[in-house]
């Protein structure tokens, strides 16, 4: 059975990646990370300049998966009920009036939260329950959201005027923070050629909802040795200034380290990576691969980091260098 899984999952992962590639040009690392989050049943925060295809990526992914897609354009006047839904008064054929719940766009399967940092904290917090619990509570009643639910949120890193930075509690709900780079010249030429045709390319549906849910369940069954899980825990511990093996950059620049959810994210993302490589067991290299996208939004840096141009990625690199694969007491 496991041999069949190790053969089938890499093939299906690659088929989905190729379907997205029918529309998207380049951005291989971005697509890999988003697909990893998808199979890990996690959410992604996409950060990049306007026009880099963040919205197109989400729409293309919904086409390739045949999932119900919704888009929420976050603005300062967006209200929580615009996200979750609300009760409205309906009148039946006998003229009797009653309250009925009208679902908001969060009741979907693939949700694009566009420019999420433009909404007020009150509206941003409306996503918290849905992202973590896959439920919405309104008017005293809790309603489940059908799985899968993948929230892909975008934000622009340079337009800070009129924005509301996401609080740490909400950032922690995202499995990954993915940086979307500018395309190279040859990629830009290909983007222009594809997008200016009379019939732009569209992604073919290569995976259905039931298969995706099955793979999400299978990923959690990937074996993980205790020493590899311990490595994930030690990485998170070292992100705190009082943690063992904390590097000098952490002591100097990190106000608050990563939460326990970071260790969970490392392991889940690493399991997807292992399975996509056709391996039955989580490895140290899987955690190292996932670490930048996992820690990027979970390390709260002080003002000195901005002055000295020290980023979360630099600190993550220092963590990976400072923390050995094997614990000293096990070596």
Coordinates of C-alpha atoms in Angstrom, one line a residue:
X1 CA 0.0 0.0 0.0
X2 CA 2.7 2.5 1.0
X3 CA 4.7 1.7 -2.2
X4 CA 1.6 2.6 -4.3
X5 CA 1.3 5.9 -2.3
X6 CA 5.0 6.7 -2.8
X7 CA 4.5 6.2 -6.5
X8 CA 1.2 7.9 -6.9
X9 CA 1.5 11.1 -4.8
X10 CA 4.6 12.5 -6.6
X11 CA 2.8 11.9 -9.9
X12 CA -0.3 13.7 -8.8
X13 CA 1.6 16.5 -7.2
X14 CA 3.5 17.1 -10.4
X15 CA 0.3 16.9 -12.5
X16 CA -1.2 19.6 -10.4
X17 CA 1.9 21.7 -10.7
X18 CA 1.9 21.3 -14.5
X19 CA -1.8 22.3 -14.6
X20 CA -1.0 25.5 -12.8
X21 CA 2.0 26.0 -15.1
X22 CA -0.3 26.1 -18.1
X23 CA -1.3 29.6 -17.0
X24 CA 1.4 30.7 -14.6
X25 CA 4.9 31.5 -15.9
X26 CA 7.9 30.8 -13.6
X27 CA 7.3 31.2 -9.9
X28 CA 8.3 27.5 -9.4
X29 CA 9.2 28.0 -5.7
X30 CA 6.0 29.9 -5.0
X31 CA 3.9 27.2 -6.6
X32 CA 5.7 24.5 -4.7
X33 CA 5.1 26.2 -1.4
X34 CA 1.4 26.9 -2.1
X35 CA 0.8 23.3 -3.2
X36 CA 2.6 22.1 -0.1
X37 CA 0.3 24.2 2.1
X38 CA -2.7 22.9 0.2
X39 CA -1.8 19.2 0.9
X40 CA -0.9 20.1 4.5
X41 CA -4.4 21.6 4.9
X42 CA -2.9 25.0 5.8
X43 CA -3.3 28.6 4.7
X44 CA -0.8 30.9 2.9
X45 CA 0.0 34.6 3.1
X46 CA 1.4 35.8 -0.3
X47 CA 3.4 39.0 -0.2
X48 CA 4.6 40.8 -3.4
X49 CA 4.4 43.9 -5.5
X50 CA 1.2 44.5 -7.6
X51 CA 0.9 42.7 -10.9
X52 CA 3.0 39.6 -10.0
X53 CA 0.2 37.1 -10.5
X54 CA -0.8 36.5 -6.9
X55 CA -4.5 36.6 -7.7
X56 CA -4.0 34.7 -11.0
X57 CA -2.3 31.9 -9.1
X58 CA -5.2 31.5 -6.7
X59 CA -7.8 31.5 -9.5
X60 CA -5.7 29.0 -11.6
X61 CA -5.4 26.7 -8.6
X62 CA -9.1 26.7 -8.1
X63 CA -9.6 25.7 -11.8
X64 CA -7.0 22.9 -11.6
X65 CA -8.7 21.5 -8.5
X66 CA -12.3 22.1 -9.5
X67 CA -13.0 23.8 -6.1
X68 CA -15.5 26.4 -5.2
X69 CA -13.7 29.8 -5.4
X70 CA -14.5 33.1 -3.8
X71 CA -12.7 36.4 -3.6
X72 CA -12.9 38.9 -0.8
X73 CA -11.5 42.4 -1.6
X74 CA -10.4 43.8 1.7
X75 CA -11.1 47.5 2.2
X76 CA -11.3 49.8 5.2
X77 CA -15.1 49.8 5.1
X78 CA -15.4 46.0 4.8
X79 CA -17.5 44.6 7.8
X80 CA -17.1 41.2 9.5
X81 CA -20.6 40.2 8.2
X82 CA -19.3 40.8 4.6
X83 CA -16.9 38.0 5.2
X84 CA -18.8 35.5 7.4
X85 CA -22.4 36.2 6.4
X86 CA -25.4 37.5 8.4
X87 CA -29.0 36.9 9.2
X88 CA -31.5 38.5 6.9
X89 CA -35.3 38.8 7.1
X90 CA -37.1 36.6 4.5
X91 CA -40.8 36.4 3.8
X92 CA -42.5 33.1 2.9
X93 CA -45.4 32.5 0.5
X94 CA -47.8 33.1 3.4
X95 CA -46.4 36.5 4.2
X96 CA -44.7 35.3 7.4
X97 CA -41.3 36.8 8.1
X98 CA -38.4 34.9 9.6
X99 CA -34.6 35.2 10.0
X100 CA -32.5 33.2 7.6
X101 CA -28.7 33.0 7.5
X102 CA -27.0 34.1 4.3
X103 CA -23.5 32.7 4.0
X104 CA -20.6 35.0 3.3
X105 CA -17.8 34.3 0.9
X106 CA -15.8 32.5 3.6
X107 CA -18.2 29.6 3.0
X108 CA -16.1 28.4 0.1
X109 CA -13.2 26.0 -0.5
X110 CA -10.5 28.2 -2.0
X111 CA -10.8 31.8 -0.6
X112 CA -8.7 34.7 -1.9
X113 CA -8.4 37.4 0.8
X114 CA -7.0 40.1 -1.4
X115 CA -5.0 42.9 0.2
X116 CA -6.0 41.6 3.7
X117 CA -4.0 44.3 5.5
X118 CA -6.4 47.0 4.1
X119 CA -9.2 45.9 6.4
X120 CA -9.7 47.0 10.0
X121 CA -8.5 44.6 12.8
X122 CA -12.2 43.8 13.6
X123 CA -12.8 42.5 10.1
X124 CA -9.5 40.7 9.9
X125 CA -10.4 38.9 13.1
X126 CA -13.5 37.6 11.4
X127 CA -11.2 35.2 9.6
X128 CA -9.6 33.8 12.7
X129 CA -12.3 31.3 13.7
X130 CA -12.8 30.2 10.1
X131 CA -9.1 29.6 9.4
X132 CA -8.5 27.7 12.6
X133 CA -11.7 25.9 13.4
X134 CA -13.3 25.8 10.0
X135 CA -16.5 27.1 11.5
X136 CA -18.3 30.5 11.7
X137 CA -20.3 31.6 14.7
X138 CA -23.0 34.2 14.0
X139 CA -26.0 35.2 16.1
X140 CA -25.1 32.5 18.7
X141 CA -25.0 29.6 16.2
X142 CA -21.9 27.9 15.0
X143 CA -21.9 26.7 11.4
X144 CA -19.3 24.3 9.9
X145 CA -17.5 25.2 6.7
X146 CA -17.0 22.3 4.2
X147 CA -13.5 21.0 3.8
X148 CA -11.2 21.7 2.2
X149 CA -10.8 25.4 3.2
X150 CA -7.7 27.1 1.9
X151 CA -7.3 30.8 2.6
X152 CA -4.7 32.5 0.4
X153 CA -4.3 36.1 1.5
X154 CA -2.3 38.7 -0.3
X155 CA -0.6 41.9 0.8
X156 CA 1.5 44.6 -0.8
X157 CA 4.8 45.2 1.1
X158 CA 5.3 48.8 0.0
X159 CA 1.9 50.5 0.2
X160 CA 1.7 50.9 4.0
X161 CA -0.5 54.1 4.1
X162 CA -4.1 53.2 5.1
X163 CA -3.2 49.6 6.0
X164 CA -3.6 47.7 9.3
X165 CA -0.8 45.2 9.9
X166 CA -2.0 41.8 10.8
X167 CA -1.7 40.9 14.5
X168 CA 0.5 38.1 15.5
X169 CA -2.4 35.9 16.5
X170 CA -3.7 36.0 12.9
X171 CA -0.3 35.7 11.2
X172 CA 0.2 32.5 13.2
X173 CA -2.8 30.9 11.5
X174 CA -1.0 30.9 8.2
X175 CA 1.2 27.8 7.6
X176 CA 3.5 29.8 5.2
X177 CA 4.3 33.3 4.3
X178 CA 5.4 33.2 0.7
X179 CA 7.4 36.0 -1.0
X180 CA 6.5 36.5 -4.6
X181 CA 9.5 37.8 -6.6
X182 CA 9.5 39.8 -9.8
X183 CA 9.8 37.8 -13.0
X184 CA 13.0 37.8 -15.1
X185 CA 13.1 39.3 -18.6
X186 CA 12.4 36.0 -20.4
X187 CA 9.6 35.2 -18.1
X188 CA 8.1 38.7 -18.5
X189 CA 8.1 38.2 -22.3
X190 CA 6.3 34.9 -21.9
X191 CA 3.8 36.5 -19.5
X192 CA 3.0 39.3 -22.0
X193 CA 2.7 36.8 -24.9
X194 CA 0.3 34.6 -23.0
X195 CA -1.8 37.3 -21.5
X196 CA -2.3 39.3 -24.7
X197 CA -3.6 36.4 -26.9
X198 CA -7.2 36.4 -28.0
X199 CA -7.7 33.2 -26.0
X200 CA -5.5 33.2 -22.9
X201 CA -4.6 29.8 -21.6
X202 CA -6.7 28.2 -18.9
X203 CA -5.9 25.4 -16.4
X204 CA -7.5 22.0 -16.8
X205 CA -9.0 20.3 -13.8
X206 CA -6.7 17.5 -12.8
X207 CA -7.8 16.7 -9.3
X208 CA -11.2 16.7 -7.6
X209 CA -12.2 17.5 -4.0
X210 CA -12.5 13.9 -2.8
X211 CA -9.0 13.1 -4.0
X212 CA -7.5 16.2 -2.4
X213 CA -9.1 15.3 1.0
X214 CA -7.8 11.8 0.7
X215 CA -4.2 13.1 0.1
X216 CA -4.5 15.6 3.0
X217 CA -5.3 12.6 5.3
X218 CA -2.5 10.5 3.8
X219 CA 0.1 13.2 4.5
X220 CA -0.5 13.0 8.2
X221 CA 0.3 9.3 8.2
X222 CA 3.9 9.9 7.0
X223 CA 6.3 8.5 9.6
X224 CA 8.3 10.9 11.7
X225 CA 11.1 9.7 13.9
X226 CA 11.3 11.2 17.4
X227 CA 14.7 12.8 16.7
X228 CA 13.3 14.6 13.7
X229 CA 10.4 15.9 15.7
X230 CA 12.8 16.9 18.4
X231 CA 14.8 18.9 15.7
X232 CA 11.6 20.9 14.9
X233 CA 11.0 21.6 18.6
X234 CA 14.7 22.7 19.0
X235 CA 14.4 25.1 16.1
X236 CA 11.4 26.8 17.6
X237 CA 13.0 26.8 21.1
X238 CA 16.1 28.5 19.6
X239 CA 14.0 31.3 18.1
X240 CA 13.5 32.6 21.7
X241 CA 16.3 34.6 23.3
X242 CA 16.2 32.4 26.4
X243 CA 16.2 29.1 24.4
X244 CA 19.0 26.6 24.0
X245 CA 21.2 27.2 21.0
X246 CA 19.6 30.7 20.4
X247 CA 22.0 32.4 18.0
X248 CA 23.3 36.0 18.6
X249 CA 20.9 37.4 16.0
X250 CA 18.0 36.1 18.1
X251 CA 19.3 37.7 21.3
X252 CA 19.9 41.0 19.5
X253 CA 16.9 41.4 17.2
X254 CA 14.0 39.1 18.1
X255 CA 11.4 40.4 20.6
X256 CA 9.2 37.3 20.5
X257 CA 10.1 33.9 19.0
X258 CA 7.9 31.4 17.1
X259 CA 4.9 29.7 18.7
X260 CA 4.3 25.9 19.1
X261 CA 2.2 26.2 15.9
X262 CA 5.5 26.8 14.0
X263 CA 6.7 23.3 15.0
X264 CA 3.4 21.8 13.8
X265 CA 3.7 23.7 10.5
X266 CA 7.3 22.5 10.0
X267 CA 6.3 18.9 10.5
X268 CA 3.2 19.0 8.3
X269 CA 4.9 20.8 5.5
X270 CA 7.9 18.5 5.8
X271 CA 5.7 15.5 5.5
X272 CA 4.2 16.8 2.2
X273 CA 7.7 17.4 0.9
X274 CA 8.9 13.9 1.8
X275 CA 5.8 12.3 0.1
X276 CA 6.3 14.5 -3.0
X277 CA 9.9 13.2 -3.2
X278 CA 8.6 9.6 -2.9
X279 CA 10.0 9.0 0.6
X280 CA 8.0 7.3 3.4
X281 CA 9.6 9.2 6.3
X282 CA 10.1 12.8 7.4
X283 CA 13.7 13.9 7.2
X284 CA 15.8 16.8 8.6
X285 CA 16.2 18.3 5.1
X286 CA 12.4 18.5 4.8
X287 CA 12.2 20.7 7.9
X288 CA 15.1 22.8 6.7
X289 CA 13.4 23.4 3.4
X290 CA 10.2 24.5 5.0
X291 CA 11.8 26.7 7.8
X292 CA 12.0 30.0 5.9
X293 CA 8.4 30.1 4.9
X294 CA 7.3 28.9 8.4
X295 CA 9.4 31.3 10.5
X296 CA 9.1 34.4 8.2
X297 CA 5.9 35.7 9.7
X298 CA 6.2 34.3 13.2
X299 CA 9.3 36.1 14.4
X300 CA 8.5 39.5 15.9
X301 CA 11.5 41.7 15.3
X302 CA 12.5 44.8 17.2
X303 CA 13.2 48.2 15.7
X304 CA 16.9 47.5 15.6
X305 CA 16.4 44.8 13.0
X306 CA 14.8 47.3 10.6
X307 CA 17.7 49.8 11.2
X308 CA 20.3 47.1 10.6
X309 CA 18.5 45.6 7.7
X310 CA 18.1 42.2 9.4
X311 CA 15.2 40.2 8.1
X312 CA 13.4 37.1 9.5
X313 CA 15.0 35.1 6.7
X314 CA 18.5 36.0 7.9
X315 CA 17.5 35.0 11.4
X316 CA 16.1 31.7 10.2
X317 CA 19.3 31.0 8.3
X318 CA 21.2 31.6 11.6
X319 CA 18.8 29.3 13.4
X320 CA 19.4 26.5 10.9
X321 CA 23.2 27.0 11.3
X322 CA 23.1 27.1 15.1
X323 CA 20.8 24.1 15.7
X324 CA 22.4 20.7 14.8
X325 CA 20.3 17.9 13.4
X326 CA 21.0 15.6 16.4
X327 CA 20.5 16.9 20.0
X328 CA 23.7 17.1 21.9
X329 CA 22.4 14.7 24.5
X330 CA 21.6 12.1 21.8
X331 CA 24.8 12.5 19.8

